[in-house]
Coordinates of C-alpha atoms and ligand atoms in Angstrom, one line a residue:
M1 CA -51.4 -186.1 -39.4
K2 CA -50.8 -183.8 -42.3
R3 CA -47.1 -183.4 -43.3
E4 CA -46.6 -180.3 -41.3
E5 CA -47.5 -182.2 -38.1
T6 CA -45.6 -185.4 -38.6
K7 CA -42.6 -186.4 -36.5
V8 CA -39.3 -185.3 -37.9
V9 CA -37.0 -188.2 -38.7
H10 CA -33.4 -187.8 -39.7
I11 CA -32.0 -190.0 -42.5
G12 CA -28.3 -189.4 -42.8
N13 CA -28.0 -185.7 -43.7
R14 CA -31.6 -185.4 -44.7
S15 CA -34.7 -184.7 -42.5
I16 CA -38.2 -185.7 -43.5
G17 CA -41.5 -185.1 -41.7
G18 CA -42.6 -182.0 -39.7
G19 CA -43.1 -180.0 -42.9
N20 CA -39.6 -180.6 -44.3
P21 CA -39.4 -180.6 -48.1
I22 CA -40.8 -183.8 -49.5
A23 CA -37.8 -186.0 -50.4
I24 CA -37.6 -187.8 -53.7
Q25 CA -36.5 -191.4 -53.5
S26 CA -35.6 -194.1 -55.9
M27 CA -34.2 -197.6 -55.7
T28 CA -31.2 -199.0 -57.6
N29 CA -31.7 -202.0 -59.9
T30 CA -28.1 -203.0 -60.1
K31 CA -26.8 -205.9 -58.0
T32 CA -25.9 -204.2 -54.7
E33 CA -22.9 -206.6 -54.5
D34 CA -21.5 -204.8 -57.6
V35 CA -20.2 -201.7 -55.9
Q36 CA -19.0 -200.0 -59.1
A37 CA -22.3 -200.4 -61.0
T38 CA -24.4 -199.4 -58.0
V39 CA -22.3 -196.3 -57.3
E40 CA -22.5 -195.3 -60.9
Q41 CA -26.2 -195.6 -60.9
I42 CA -26.6 -193.7 -57.6
L43 CA -24.4 -190.9 -58.8
A44 CA -26.5 -190.6 -62.0
L45 CA -29.7 -190.6 -59.9
E46 CA -28.2 -187.9 -57.5
K47 CA -27.5 -185.7 -60.5
A48 CA -31.1 -186.2 -61.7
G49 CA -32.4 -185.1 -58.3
C50 CA -32.7 -188.2 -56.3
E51 CA -32.4 -187.3 -52.6
I52 CA -32.6 -190.7 -50.8
I53 CA -31.6 -194.0 -52.4
R54 CA -32.6 -197.5 -51.5
C55 CA -30.7 -200.6 -52.3
A56 CA -31.8 -204.2 -52.0
V57 CA -29.8 -206.2 -49.5
P58 CA -30.5 -209.8 -50.3
T59 CA -27.1 -211.2 -49.2
M60 CA -24.4 -210.7 -46.7
E61 CA -22.1 -209.6 -49.6
A62 CA -24.6 -206.9 -50.4
A63 CA -24.7 -205.8 -46.8
E64 CA -20.9 -205.7 -46.8
A65 CA -20.9 -203.7 -50.1
L66 CA -22.8 -200.8 -48.5
K67 CA -19.7 -199.7 -46.6
E68 CA -17.9 -199.0 -49.9
I69 CA -20.9 -197.6 -51.7
K70 CA -21.5 -195.2 -48.9
K71 CA -18.0 -193.7 -49.2
Q72 CA -18.7 -192.8 -52.9
I73 CA -22.2 -191.3 -52.8
H74 CA -23.6 -188.1 -51.3
I75 CA -27.2 -189.0 -50.4
P76 CA -28.6 -191.1 -47.6
L77 CA -28.8 -194.8 -48.3
V78 CA -31.7 -197.0 -47.2
A79 CA -31.1 -200.8 -46.9
D80 CA -34.0 -202.9 -48.0
I81 CA -34.2 -206.1 -46.1
H82 CA -36.5 -209.1 -46.2
F83 CA -36.5 -212.2 -44.1
D84 CA -33.0 -212.3 -42.7
Y85 CA -32.5 -210.1 -39.6
R86 CA -28.8 -210.5 -39.7
L87 CA -28.7 -208.6 -43.0
A88 CA -30.4 -205.7 -41.3
I89 CA -27.9 -205.7 -38.5
K90 CA -24.9 -205.9 -40.9
A91 CA -26.4 -203.1 -43.1
I92 CA -26.7 -200.8 -40.1
E93 CA -23.1 -201.6 -39.0
N94 CA -22.0 -200.8 -42.6
G95 CA -23.5 -197.4 -42.7
A96 CA -27.1 -197.7 -43.8
D97 CA -28.8 -194.4 -43.0
K98 CA -32.2 -196.1 -42.7
I99 CA -33.4 -199.7 -43.0
R100 CA -36.6 -200.9 -44.5
I101 CA -38.1 -204.0 -43.0
N102 CA -41.4 -205.7 -42.8
P103 CA -41.4 -207.1 -39.2
G104 CA -43.9 -209.7 -40.4
N105 CA -41.3 -211.5 -42.5
I106 CA -38.3 -211.0 -40.2
G107 CA -39.2 -213.9 -38.0
D108 CA -39.8 -214.2 -34.2
V109 CA -39.9 -211.2 -31.9
S110 CA -36.3 -211.8 -30.6
R111 CA -35.0 -211.2 -34.2
V112 CA -37.0 -208.0 -34.6
Q113 CA -35.8 -206.9 -31.2
A114 CA -32.1 -207.6 -32.3
V115 CA -32.7 -205.3 -35.3
V116 CA -34.4 -202.6 -33.2
N117 CA -31.5 -202.7 -30.7
K118 CA -29.0 -202.2 -33.4
A119 CA -31.0 -199.4 -35.0
K120 CA -31.3 -197.8 -31.6
E121 CA -27.5 -198.1 -31.0
Y122 CA -26.7 -196.4 -34.3
G123 CA -29.7 -193.9 -34.3
V124 CA -30.9 -195.3 -37.6
P125 CA -34.6 -195.0 -38.4
I126 CA -36.6 -197.9 -39.4
R127 CA -39.1 -197.8 -42.3
V128 CA -41.9 -200.2 -41.4
G129 CA -43.4 -201.4 -44.6
V130 CA -46.4 -203.4 -45.4
N131 CA -47.7 -204.5 -48.7
S132 CA -51.3 -205.4 -49.6
G133 CA -50.0 -208.5 -51.4
S134 CA -48.7 -209.9 -48.1
L135 CA -51.6 -209.0 -45.8
E136 CA -52.0 -211.4 -42.9
K137 CA -54.7 -214.1 -43.3
H138 CA -56.5 -213.0 -40.1
L139 CA -56.9 -209.5 -41.5
V140 CA -58.0 -210.7 -44.8
E141 CA -60.7 -212.7 -43.0
K142 CA -61.6 -210.0 -40.6
Y143 CA -62.2 -207.4 -43.4
G144 CA -63.6 -209.8 -46.0
G145 CA -60.6 -209.5 -48.4
V146 CA -57.7 -207.2 -48.9
T147 CA -58.9 -203.7 -47.8
A148 CA -57.5 -200.4 -46.9
E149 CA -58.6 -200.9 -43.3
G150 CA -56.8 -204.2 -43.2
I151 CA -53.5 -202.8 -44.6
V152 CA -53.7 -200.0 -42.0
E153 CA -54.3 -202.3 -39.1
S154 CA -51.4 -204.5 -40.3
A155 CA -49.1 -201.5 -40.5
L156 CA -50.1 -200.2 -37.1
D157 CA -49.6 -203.6 -35.6
K158 CA -46.0 -203.6 -36.8
V159 CA -45.5 -200.0 -35.6
H160 CA -46.8 -201.0 -32.1
I161 CA -44.4 -204.0 -32.0
I162 CA -41.4 -201.7 -32.5
E163 CA -42.8 -199.0 -30.2
N164 CA -43.2 -201.6 -27.5
M165 CA -39.5 -202.4 -27.9
G166 CA -38.9 -198.8 -27.0
Y167 CA -38.2 -197.3 -30.4
D168 CA -40.1 -194.7 -32.2
N169 CA -37.6 -193.5 -34.8
L170 CA -39.9 -194.7 -37.5
V171 CA -41.2 -194.0 -41.0
V172 CA -44.3 -195.9 -42.2
S173 CA -45.1 -197.1 -45.7
I174 CA -48.1 -199.0 -46.9
K175 CA -48.2 -200.2 -50.4
S176 CA -50.9 -201.3 -52.8
S177 CA -50.9 -201.4 -56.6
D178 CA -54.7 -200.6 -56.3
V179 CA -54.5 -196.8 -56.5
L180 CA -57.9 -196.1 -54.8
M181 CA -57.2 -198.6 -52.0
C182 CA -53.7 -197.1 -51.6
I183 CA -55.2 -193.6 -51.3
K184 CA -57.8 -194.7 -48.8
A185 CA -55.3 -196.5 -46.7
H186 CA -53.1 -193.4 -46.5
Q187 CA -56.0 -191.2 -45.6
L188 CA -56.8 -193.6 -42.8
I189 CA -53.3 -194.1 -41.4
S190 CA -52.6 -190.4 -41.5
E191 CA -55.4 -189.9 -39.1
Q192 CA -54.0 -192.5 -36.7
C193 CA -50.3 -191.9 -36.4
N194 CA -47.9 -189.1 -36.7
Y195 CA -44.9 -190.9 -38.2
P196 CA -43.7 -189.6 -41.5
L197 CA -45.2 -191.5 -44.5
H198 CA -43.2 -192.8 -47.4
I199 CA -45.8 -192.9 -50.2
G200 CA -45.8 -194.6 -53.5
I201 CA -47.9 -196.8 -55.8
T202 CA -46.3 -200.1 -55.9
E203 CA -46.0 -202.4 -58.9
S204 CA -47.6 -199.6 -61.0
G205 CA -46.2 -200.9 -64.2
T206 CA -44.2 -199.8 -67.1
V207 CA -43.3 -196.1 -67.8
L208 CA -46.6 -195.0 -69.2
S209 CA -49.0 -196.8 -66.8
G210 CA -46.7 -196.3 -63.9
N211 CA -46.4 -192.6 -64.5
I212 CA -50.2 -192.3 -64.8
K213 CA -51.0 -194.4 -61.7
S214 CA -48.3 -192.7 -59.7
S215 CA -49.4 -189.2 -60.8
V216 CA -53.0 -189.8 -59.9
G217 CA -52.3 -191.7 -56.6
L218 CA -49.5 -189.5 -55.3
G219 CA -51.1 -186.4 -56.7
I220 CA -54.3 -186.9 -54.6
M221 CA -52.4 -187.9 -51.5
L222 CA -49.9 -185.0 -51.7
Y223 CA -52.7 -182.5 -52.5
E224 CA -54.4 -183.7 -49.3
G225 CA -51.2 -183.0 -47.3
I226 CA -50.3 -186.6 -47.0
G227 CA -46.8 -187.9 -47.7
D228 CA -43.3 -186.8 -46.4
T229 CA -41.2 -188.7 -49.0
I230 CA -42.2 -190.2 -52.3
R231 CA -41.1 -192.9 -54.7
V232 CA -42.5 -193.3 -58.1
S233 CA -42.1 -197.0 -58.9
L234 CA -41.6 -197.8 -62.6
T235 CA -40.7 -200.9 -64.5
G236 CA -38.0 -198.9 -66.3
D237 CA -35.0 -196.8 -65.8
P238 CA -34.9 -195.4 -62.2
L239 CA -33.9 -192.0 -63.8
E240 CA -37.5 -191.9 -65.2
E241 CA -38.8 -192.2 -61.6
I242 CA -36.9 -189.1 -60.5
K243 CA -38.1 -187.1 -63.5
T244 CA -41.7 -188.0 -62.8
A245 CA -41.4 -187.4 -59.0
K246 CA -40.0 -184.0 -59.7
L247 CA -42.8 -183.1 -62.1
I248 CA -45.5 -184.3 -59.7
L249 CA -44.1 -182.1 -56.9
K250 CA -43.7 -179.2 -59.2
T251 CA -47.2 -179.5 -60.7
L252 CA -48.6 -179.4 -57.2
G253 CA -46.5 -176.4 -56.2
L254 CA -44.7 -178.4 -53.7
R255 CA -41.3 -177.8 -55.2
K256 CA -39.8 -174.8 -57.0
G257 CA -36.9 -174.4 -59.3
G258 CA -36.0 -175.8 -62.8
I259 CA -37.4 -174.8 -66.2
E260 CA -41.0 -175.7 -66.9
V261 CA -41.6 -176.5 -70.5
V262 CA -45.1 -176.1 -71.9
S263 CA -45.9 -177.2 -75.4
C264 CA -49.0 -177.3 -77.5
P265 CA -50.6 -180.5 -78.6
T266 CA -50.0 -179.8 -82.3
C267 CA -52.8 -179.6 -84.9
G268 CA -53.3 -179.2 -88.6
R269 CA -51.6 -175.8 -88.5
T270 CA -48.3 -177.2 -87.3
K271 CA -45.7 -176.9 -90.0
I272 CA -42.5 -177.9 -88.2
D273 CA -41.4 -181.0 -86.3
L274 CA -42.8 -179.7 -83.0
I275 CA -43.0 -183.1 -81.2
G276 CA -39.3 -183.7 -81.9
L277 CA -38.5 -180.1 -81.0
A278 CA -40.5 -180.2 -77.7
N279 CA -38.7 -183.4 -76.6
Q280 CA -35.3 -181.9 -77.5
V281 CA -36.1 -178.7 -75.6
E282 CA -37.2 -180.7 -72.5
N283 CA -33.9 -182.6 -72.5
M284 CA -31.9 -179.4 -73.2
V285 CA -33.3 -177.4 -70.3
A286 CA -32.9 -180.2 -67.7
D287 CA -29.5 -179.0 -66.6
I288 CA -30.1 -175.2 -66.9
P289 CA -30.6 -173.8 -63.4
L290 CA -33.4 -171.3 -64.1
D291 CA -36.8 -171.0 -62.6
I292 CA -38.8 -169.9 -65.6
K293 CA -41.4 -171.1 -68.1
V294 CA -40.5 -172.0 -71.7
A295 CA -43.2 -172.4 -74.3
V296 CA -42.8 -174.5 -77.5
M297 CA -45.8 -173.8 -79.7
G298 CA -46.7 -175.1 -83.1
C299 CA -47.8 -172.1 -85.0
V300 CA -47.8 -168.3 -85.2
V301 CA -51.6 -168.1 -85.3
N302 CA -52.2 -169.1 -81.7
G303 CA -48.7 -169.8 -80.5
P304 CA -47.7 -166.3 -79.4
G305 CA -51.0 -165.8 -77.6
E306 CA -50.9 -169.2 -75.9
A307 CA -47.2 -168.6 -75.0
K308 CA -47.9 -165.2 -73.3
E309 CA -47.7 -166.7 -69.8
A310 CA -44.3 -168.1 -70.6
D311 CA -41.0 -166.2 -70.1
I312 CA -39.7 -167.2 -73.4
G313 CA -41.0 -169.4 -76.2
I314 CA -40.8 -170.4 -79.8
A315 CA -43.6 -170.6 -82.3
G316 CA -43.3 -172.6 -85.5
G317 CA -43.9 -171.3 -89.0
I318 CA -43.1 -172.8 -92.4
G319 CA -39.5 -174.0 -92.1
E320 CA -38.8 -171.3 -89.5
G321 CA -40.0 -170.2 -86.1
L322 CA -40.4 -167.1 -84.0
L323 CA -38.6 -166.3 -80.8
I324 CA -41.0 -164.8 -78.3
K325 CA -40.3 -163.2 -75.0
K326 CA -43.3 -162.4 -72.7
G327 CA -45.7 -162.7 -75.6
E328 CA -43.6 -160.3 -77.8
M329 CA -42.1 -161.5 -81.0
V330 CA -38.3 -160.9 -81.0
K331 CA -37.0 -162.5 -84.2
K332 CA -37.4 -165.1 -86.9
V333 CA -35.2 -168.1 -86.8
K334 CA -34.7 -171.0 -89.2
E335 CA -36.2 -174.3 -88.0
E336 CA -32.9 -176.0 -87.7
E337 CA -31.6 -173.2 -85.5
L338 CA -34.5 -172.9 -83.2
L339 CA -33.1 -175.2 -80.5
E340 CA -29.7 -173.7 -80.4
T341 CA -31.1 -170.1 -80.4
L342 CA -33.3 -171.0 -77.5
R343 CA -30.4 -172.6 -75.6
Q344 CA -28.3 -169.5 -76.0
E345 CA -31.1 -167.3 -74.8
L346 CA -31.4 -169.5 -71.7
L347 CA -27.7 -169.6 -71.0
N348 CA -27.5 -165.8 -71.2
W349 CA -30.8 -165.3 -69.3
G350 CA -30.6 -162.2 -67.1
K351 CA -27.2 -161.2 -68.3
Ligands
LIG1 S1 -50.3 -173.5 -81.0 FE1 -50.9 -173.6 -83.2 S2 -50.2 -175.6 -83.9 FE2 -50.2 -175.6 -81.6 S3 -52.2 -176.5 -81.2 FE3 -52.4 -174.3 -81.1 S4 -53.2 -173.7 -83.1 FE4 -52.3 -175.8 -83.3

């Protein structure tokens, strides 16, 4: 199903599926048992635009900590559980808004049933996750290796186990670090079930390769109408995941708001530190609540023309730059004053 047709699932105060806005998720990398550090990280992620947060729950102490963490944050919290069904039950009792399990590693059916019963009692959705790395042997043999078809069959098997227990408050996620396999698996599963899909490219690597793999993989899926909530997985600061996720959604026109910075690639005509300036501008605009385009261009030869599409921009000269509005030059500004001049213009925008 395309995202307009998927089932609506409520995760705390947020709804995904059924055409609701695509929610951005991240995962803490603090020890969940450390309430203060975890809360601090979640609050920073919230501020950056994270809309659903997931925490690993590897111990009973972590499951207990959720109660305190929940009191201090404002976005839904997903408890990530592997192996021990008692952790899932405790996490739900302590306020988890969704749990993520792989029924394949929870143990026998009675344990999965116990988790499902508790989720049902609290109205908490279950994210059923499968990962290409842990595809069952019989599916590897059936499909002659790890394949998109095998991952999908594995995911649907898990979904059917829970459906047969009388519960359909589900979100499905299938993960593979192989971008093309991941895309194919999502295309297949979206034709076969109507649960909202949590999409992401797993183990995609450090900030550079992770951003590229995620942008390509998520970009294609989202463009095809697949995906109700996203997570960019990076081996890096989770804040980077949020920045990337927001940019992917914005680039695809799936999210509005915020200042878009366009900047030229620089060339032999550039006479100011444009790379440094563009980075500073990008950081500076992050907290300014305008929905406009800002151009940061390297020279006055092509800059003004290239910046015409932008609402406001600067074009570098020799030790100075031009302030441009809608392609019209407004004034000359010394290089060291360009950033602050632009900031003041933005803070007074529309006044
Ligand atoms: S705007 Fe000027 S400096 Fe930037 S790439 Fe174009 S010609 Fe080069």
